[in-house]
Amino acid sequence: MEGLALIYETRIGRFNNIRIRGRHVQLWLVDAYHLYELDRLLQEDEAQYQFAFKFVRAFPQIQKWSQLIILIRALPYRTWELQAAKKWYGKLHVLLRLNTQFHFFGLWLSTLGGAHSALGDTDRSHAIRAFHLGVQQMRVAQRMGNTYLEYMCLLHLSHGMIQLEQYTAARHAIERCWKVRQASFKYDDKFTQSCQAAWRRLNIALRKRRLKRLEMASG
């Protein structure tokens, strides 16, 4: 279990050479948001992919981590292997840099969008601004390849649709998120509660609209 301890203490983007079960390996920690691209890169190098897969199976605890994905590369001993490794790590550097930019931009959008959304119930201009910021945030999530974040953004967008009285669009967005929840995030409490909260808000808005129409008809 010495290997796990070293992995846990390693910061994102740093290398560590250690021995696991008598074999030298090189570790690189990368944010999980780019798992889909990194998996594609791994599959281009079949030997490396097989080694990484065996390592993850040997330590099931790794699969429980939500923030980090561990990529393993056997230490190269011949010159041509070293050159190949440099090229492969160059791709990782690009992904890591993009990931940092996406995180900063995403957090900025989330903070600004939340402020506008809070004012959107009483001021339509703020609701419109929050909606546009939410669309940008969802695009960032799509670019990052993070399906979970993408649909969480869509749920937040559904709240903006409700503020803008786009009830049909909001219902379709929530239904779409619920289908994804059933397929991929069934046991995620946060995602489930977010879907339920969006449904409740939509139902409350529709009930208020019906009451308003009844009052207008009776008056």
Short mmCIF file of C-alpha atoms in Angstrom, two decimals:
data_model
loop_
_atom_site.label_atom_id
_atom_site.label_comp_id
_atom_site.label_asym_id
_atom_site.label_seq_id
_atom_site.Cartn_x
_atom_site.Cartn_y
_atom_site.Cartn_z
CA MET A 1 0.00 0.00 0.00
CA GLU A 2 3.05 2.28 -0.04
CA GLY A 3 2.22 3.20 -3.62
CA LEU A 4 -1.21 4.50 -2.67
CA ALA A 5 0.24 6.73 0.04
CA LEU A 6 2.67 8.30 -2.42
CA ILE A 7 -0.10 8.84 -4.96
CA TYR A 8 -2.33 10.52 -2.42
CA GLU A 9 0.37 13.01 -1.41
CA THR A 10 1.35 13.87 -4.96
CA ARG A 11 0.04 17.12 -6.39
CA ILE A 12 -1.52 17.43 -9.81
CA GLY A 13 1.05 17.67 -12.58
CA ARG A 14 4.04 16.28 -10.66
CA PHE A 15 5.93 13.11 -11.48
CA ASN A 16 6.88 10.48 -8.98
CA ASN A 17 9.04 7.43 -9.61
CA ILE A 18 8.21 4.61 -7.24
CA ARG A 19 8.28 0.84 -7.08
CA ILE A 20 5.03 -1.09 -6.97
CA ARG A 21 5.23 -4.86 -6.69
CA GLY A 22 8.84 -4.75 -7.77
CA ARG A 23 8.24 -2.67 -10.89
CA HIS A 24 9.34 0.91 -11.50
CA VAL A 25 6.46 3.14 -12.58
CA GLN A 26 6.03 6.81 -13.25
CA LEU A 27 2.89 8.55 -12.00
CA TRP A 28 1.07 11.54 -13.40
CA LEU A 29 -2.03 12.90 -11.71
CA VAL A 30 -4.55 14.58 -13.99
CA ASP A 31 -7.96 16.02 -13.24
CA ALA A 32 -10.78 13.61 -14.00
CA TYR A 33 -12.52 16.10 -16.29
CA HIS A 34 -10.23 15.04 -19.14
CA LEU A 35 -10.64 11.32 -18.61
CA TYR A 36 -12.26 10.78 -22.00
CA GLU A 37 -9.33 12.36 -23.88
CA LEU A 38 -6.70 10.71 -21.73
CA ASP A 39 -8.35 7.36 -22.23
CA ARG A 40 -8.10 7.90 -25.97
CA LEU A 41 -4.40 8.72 -25.66
CA LEU A 42 -3.83 5.64 -23.55
CA GLN A 43 -5.48 3.41 -26.11
CA GLU A 44 -3.06 4.68 -28.75
CA ASP A 45 -0.36 2.99 -26.67
CA GLU A 46 -1.78 -0.48 -26.03
CA ALA A 47 1.01 -1.63 -23.70
CA GLN A 48 0.61 1.42 -21.50
CA TYR A 49 -3.17 1.07 -21.45
CA GLN A 50 -2.96 -2.56 -20.34
CA PHE A 51 -0.52 -1.68 -17.55
CA ALA A 52 -2.71 1.16 -16.30
CA PHE A 53 -5.79 -1.05 -16.36
CA LYS A 54 -4.04 -3.77 -14.37
CA PHE A 55 -2.84 -1.22 -11.81
CA VAL A 56 -6.33 0.18 -11.24
CA ARG A 57 -7.70 -3.32 -10.84
CA ALA A 58 -4.98 -4.11 -8.32
CA PHE A 59 -5.99 -1.13 -6.17
CA PRO A 60 -9.81 -0.78 -6.21
CA GLN A 61 -9.62 2.24 -3.88
CA ILE A 62 -8.46 4.35 -6.81
CA GLN A 63 -11.82 3.93 -8.52
CA LYS A 64 -13.54 5.67 -5.60
CA TRP A 65 -11.63 8.91 -6.04
CA SER A 66 -13.69 11.58 -7.75
CA GLN A 67 -11.05 14.30 -8.17
CA LEU A 68 -8.07 12.49 -9.63
CA ILE A 69 -7.41 9.91 -12.26
CA ILE A 70 -4.10 8.07 -12.06
CA LEU A 71 -2.22 7.43 -15.26
CA ILE A 72 0.74 5.09 -15.10
CA ARG A 73 3.65 4.81 -17.45
CA ALA A 74 6.41 2.20 -17.15
CA LEU A 75 9.78 3.94 -16.94
CA PRO A 76 11.45 3.91 -20.37
CA TYR A 77 14.90 2.33 -20.55
CA ARG A 78 15.74 2.68 -24.25
CA THR A 79 16.22 5.92 -26.18
CA TRP A 80 13.28 5.44 -28.55
CA GLU A 81 10.99 4.74 -25.60
CA LEU A 82 12.15 7.93 -23.88
CA GLN A 83 11.37 9.98 -26.99
CA ALA A 84 7.92 8.42 -27.23
CA ALA A 85 7.29 9.16 -23.57
CA LYS A 86 8.23 12.84 -24.02
CA LYS A 87 5.76 13.15 -26.89
CA TRP A 88 3.02 11.50 -24.85
CA TYR A 89 3.67 13.68 -21.82
CA GLY A 90 3.63 16.73 -24.06
CA LYS A 91 0.00 15.94 -24.85
CA LEU A 92 -0.72 15.67 -21.14
CA HIS A 93 0.83 19.10 -20.54
CA VAL A 94 -1.57 20.61 -23.08
CA LEU A 95 -4.57 18.91 -21.48
CA LEU A 96 -3.50 19.98 -18.01
CA ARG A 97 -3.08 23.60 -19.09
CA LEU A 98 -6.49 23.61 -20.78
CA ASN A 99 -8.02 22.04 -17.70
CA THR A 100 -6.66 24.83 -15.49
CA GLN A 101 -8.07 27.47 -17.83
CA PHE A 102 -11.46 25.76 -17.95
CA HIS A 103 -11.61 25.51 -14.16
CA PHE A 104 -10.87 29.22 -13.69
CA PHE A 105 -13.33 30.28 -16.39
CA GLY A 106 -15.99 27.88 -15.10
CA LEU A 107 -15.70 29.14 -11.52
CA TRP A 108 -15.89 32.74 -12.69
CA LEU A 109 -19.02 32.03 -14.72
CA SER A 110 -20.59 30.12 -11.84
CA THR A 111 -20.02 32.95 -9.35
CA LEU A 112 -21.22 35.70 -11.68
CA GLY A 113 -24.16 33.65 -12.93
CA GLY A 114 -25.26 32.85 -9.39
CA ALA A 115 -25.32 36.53 -8.48
CA HIS A 116 -27.47 37.41 -11.49
CA SER A 117 -29.74 34.42 -10.88
CA ALA A 118 -30.41 35.53 -7.30
CA LEU A 119 -31.69 38.85 -8.66
CA GLY A 120 -33.50 37.25 -11.56
CA ASP A 121 -36.73 36.62 -9.64
CA THR A 122 -37.40 40.35 -9.40
CA ASP A 123 -35.48 41.72 -12.39
CA ARG A 124 -35.85 40.12 -15.82
CA SER A 125 -32.61 41.65 -17.13
CA HIS A 126 -30.65 39.78 -14.45
CA ALA A 127 -32.47 36.55 -15.32
CA ILE A 128 -31.48 36.97 -18.97
CA ARG A 129 -27.87 37.67 -18.03
CA ALA A 130 -27.77 34.64 -15.72
CA PHE A 131 -29.20 32.46 -18.49
CA HIS A 132 -26.53 33.53 -21.00
CA LEU A 133 -23.78 32.93 -18.43
CA GLY A 134 -25.26 29.48 -17.75
CA VAL A 135 -25.10 28.64 -21.45
CA GLN A 136 -21.42 29.61 -21.52
CA GLN A 137 -20.76 27.51 -18.43
CA MET A 138 -22.43 24.48 -20.03
CA ARG A 139 -20.27 24.92 -23.13
CA VAL A 140 -17.19 24.93 -20.91
CA ALA A 141 -18.38 21.69 -19.31
CA GLN A 142 -18.90 20.15 -22.75
CA ARG A 143 -15.43 21.22 -23.82
CA MET A 144 -14.02 19.65 -20.67
CA GLY A 145 -15.85 16.42 -21.44
CA ASN A 146 -17.52 16.40 -18.03
CA THR A 147 -21.00 14.93 -18.54
CA TYR A 148 -21.95 15.35 -14.89
CA LEU A 149 -21.10 19.06 -14.84
CA GLU A 150 -22.77 19.56 -18.22
CA TYR A 151 -26.13 18.29 -16.97
CA MET A 152 -25.81 20.10 -13.66
CA CYS A 153 -25.41 23.26 -15.73
CA LEU A 154 -28.50 22.29 -17.72
CA LEU A 155 -30.43 21.94 -14.46
CA HIS A 156 -29.33 25.44 -13.45
CA LEU A 157 -30.39 26.65 -16.89
CA SER A 158 -33.84 25.19 -16.27
CA HIS A 159 -34.18 27.55 -13.28
CA GLY A 160 -33.34 30.43 -15.62
CA MET A 161 -35.96 29.22 -18.09
CA ILE A 162 -38.53 29.23 -15.28
CA GLN A 163 -37.56 32.81 -14.36
CA LEU A 164 -38.04 33.77 -18.01
CA GLU A 165 -41.38 31.90 -18.07
CA GLN A 166 -40.13 29.42 -20.67
CA TYR A 167 -41.93 26.59 -18.92
CA THR A 168 -42.04 24.08 -21.79
CA ALA A 169 -38.31 24.43 -22.43
CA ALA A 170 -37.65 24.07 -18.69
CA ARG A 171 -39.72 20.89 -18.52
CA HIS A 172 -37.85 19.37 -21.47
CA ALA A 173 -34.50 20.28 -19.88
CA ILE A 174 -35.44 18.72 -16.54
CA GLU A 175 -36.81 15.59 -18.21
CA ARG A 176 -33.58 15.24 -20.16
CA CYS A 177 -31.52 15.53 -16.98
CA TRP A 178 -33.74 12.99 -15.22
CA LYS A 179 -33.20 10.47 -18.02
CA VAL A 180 -29.45 10.94 -17.71
CA ARG A 181 -29.78 10.56 -13.95
CA GLN A 182 -31.61 7.24 -14.41
CA ALA A 183 -28.91 5.99 -16.77
CA SER A 184 -25.71 7.30 -15.17
CA PHE A 185 -26.22 9.10 -11.85
CA LYS A 186 -28.97 7.06 -10.20
CA TYR A 187 -27.17 6.86 -6.87
CA ASP A 188 -25.86 10.42 -6.83
CA ASP A 189 -27.86 12.24 -4.14
CA LYS A 190 -26.79 15.71 -5.22
CA PHE A 191 -27.86 15.19 -8.83
CA THR A 192 -31.15 13.58 -7.75
CA GLN A 193 -31.96 16.40 -5.33
CA SER A 194 -31.08 19.01 -7.96
CA CYS A 195 -33.54 17.39 -10.39
CA GLN A 196 -36.25 17.24 -7.73
CA ALA A 197 -35.66 20.88 -6.77
CA ALA A 198 -36.03 21.95 -10.40
CA TRP A 199 -39.28 19.95 -10.71
CA ARG A 200 -40.66 21.58 -7.55
CA ARG A 201 -39.79 25.07 -8.73
CA LEU A 202 -41.40 24.42 -12.11
CA ASN A 203 -44.59 23.08 -10.50
CA ILE A 204 -44.79 26.09 -8.17
CA ALA A 205 -44.37 28.47 -11.11
CA LEU A 206 -47.06 26.66 -13.13
CA ARG A 207 -49.42 26.72 -10.14
CA LYS A 208 -48.91 30.47 -9.70
CA ARG A 209 -49.59 31.02 -13.40
CA ARG A 210 -52.85 29.04 -13.20
CA LEU A 211 -53.99 31.01 -10.14
CA LYS A 212 -53.14 34.28 -11.85
CA ARG A 213 -55.18 33.31 -14.91
CA LEU A 214 -58.13 32.31 -12.72
CA GLU A 215 -58.00 35.65 -10.91
CA MET A 216 -57.92 37.51 -14.21
CA ALA A 217 -60.82 35.46 -15.55
CA SER A 218 -62.93 36.00 -12.44
CA GLY A 219 -62.06 39.67 -12.19
#
